[in-house]
PDB file of C-alpha atoms in Angstrom:
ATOM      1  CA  UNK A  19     -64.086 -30.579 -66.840  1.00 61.00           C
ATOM      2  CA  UNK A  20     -66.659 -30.855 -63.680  1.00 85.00           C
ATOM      3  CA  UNK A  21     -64.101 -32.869 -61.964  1.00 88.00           C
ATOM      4  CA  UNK A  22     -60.773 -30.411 -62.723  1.00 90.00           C
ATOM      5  CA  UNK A  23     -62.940 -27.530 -60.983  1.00 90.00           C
ATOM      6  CA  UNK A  24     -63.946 -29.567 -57.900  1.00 92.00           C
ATOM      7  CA  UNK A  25     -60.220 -30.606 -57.370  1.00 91.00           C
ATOM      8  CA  UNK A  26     -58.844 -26.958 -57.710  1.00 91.00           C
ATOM      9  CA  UNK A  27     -61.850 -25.876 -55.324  1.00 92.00           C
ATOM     10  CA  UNK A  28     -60.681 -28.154 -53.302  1.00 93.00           C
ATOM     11  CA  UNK A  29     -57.018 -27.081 -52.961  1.00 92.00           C
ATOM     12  CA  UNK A  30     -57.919 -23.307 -52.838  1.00 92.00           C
ATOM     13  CA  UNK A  31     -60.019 -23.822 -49.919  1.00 94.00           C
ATOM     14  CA  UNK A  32     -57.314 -25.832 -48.293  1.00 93.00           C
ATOM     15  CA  UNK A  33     -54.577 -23.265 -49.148  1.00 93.00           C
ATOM     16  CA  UNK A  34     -57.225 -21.152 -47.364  1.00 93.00           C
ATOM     17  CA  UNK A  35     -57.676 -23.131 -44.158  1.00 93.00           C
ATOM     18  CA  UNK A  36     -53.834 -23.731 -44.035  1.00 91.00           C
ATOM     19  CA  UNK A  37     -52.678 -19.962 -44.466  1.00 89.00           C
ATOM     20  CA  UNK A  38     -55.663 -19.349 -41.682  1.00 89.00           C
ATOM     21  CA  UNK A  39     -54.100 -22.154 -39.151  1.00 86.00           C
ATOM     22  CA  UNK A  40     -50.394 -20.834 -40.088  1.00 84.00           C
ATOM     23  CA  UNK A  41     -51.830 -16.611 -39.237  1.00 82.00           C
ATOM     24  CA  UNK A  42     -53.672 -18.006 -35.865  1.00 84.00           C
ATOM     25  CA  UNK A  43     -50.544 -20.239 -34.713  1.00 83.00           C
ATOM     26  CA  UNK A  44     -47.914 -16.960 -35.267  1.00 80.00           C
ATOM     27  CA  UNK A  45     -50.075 -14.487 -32.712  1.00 81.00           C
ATOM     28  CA  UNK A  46     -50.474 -17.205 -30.168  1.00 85.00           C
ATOM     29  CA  UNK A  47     -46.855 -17.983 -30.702  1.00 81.00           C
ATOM     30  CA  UNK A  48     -45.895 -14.696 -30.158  1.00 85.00           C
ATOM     31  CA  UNK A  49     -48.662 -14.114 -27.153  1.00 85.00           C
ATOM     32  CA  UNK A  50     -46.735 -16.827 -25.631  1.00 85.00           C
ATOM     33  CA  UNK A  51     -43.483 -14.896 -25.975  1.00 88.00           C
ATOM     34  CA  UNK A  52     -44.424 -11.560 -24.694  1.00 89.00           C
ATOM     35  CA  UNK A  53     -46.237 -13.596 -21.376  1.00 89.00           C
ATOM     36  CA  UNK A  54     -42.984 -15.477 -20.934  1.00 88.00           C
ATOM     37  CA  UNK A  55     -40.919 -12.133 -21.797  1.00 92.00           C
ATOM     38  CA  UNK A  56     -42.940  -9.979 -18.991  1.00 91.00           C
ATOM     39  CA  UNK A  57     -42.756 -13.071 -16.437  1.00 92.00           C
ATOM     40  CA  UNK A  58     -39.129 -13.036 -16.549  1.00 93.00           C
ATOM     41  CA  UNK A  59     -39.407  -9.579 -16.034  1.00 94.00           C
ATOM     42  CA  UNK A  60     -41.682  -9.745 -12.912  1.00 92.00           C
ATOM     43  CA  UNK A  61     -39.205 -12.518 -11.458  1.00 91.00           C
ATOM     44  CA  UNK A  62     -35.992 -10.082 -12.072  1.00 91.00           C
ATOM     45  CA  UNK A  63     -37.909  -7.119 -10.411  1.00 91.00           C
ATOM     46  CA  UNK A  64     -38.754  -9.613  -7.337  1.00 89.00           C
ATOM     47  CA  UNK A  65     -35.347 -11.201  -7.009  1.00 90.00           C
ATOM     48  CA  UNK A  66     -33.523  -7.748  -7.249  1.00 89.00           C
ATOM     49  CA  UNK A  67     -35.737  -5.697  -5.140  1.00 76.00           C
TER      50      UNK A  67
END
């Protein structure tokens, strides 16, 4: 029985780590899409005027 609990202690905390890698990896992905986003703004602005 020992054993059974140390594996499923196991996977929760991995499940745990993985969900918190997946949450971090979304808000830098979408950090990187509003910088690009406002760049491509700033470069429209510059070319048109």
């Amino acid at each position: 029985m020992p054993r059974t609990r140390t594996i499923a202690r196991s996977v929760l905390v991995l499940t745990v780590a993985a969900a918190a890698c997946v949450l971090a990896s979304c808000n830098t992905v979408k950090g990187v899409g509003k910088d690009l986003q406002e760049a491509s703004e700033a470069t429209e602005r510059a070319i048109s005027g």
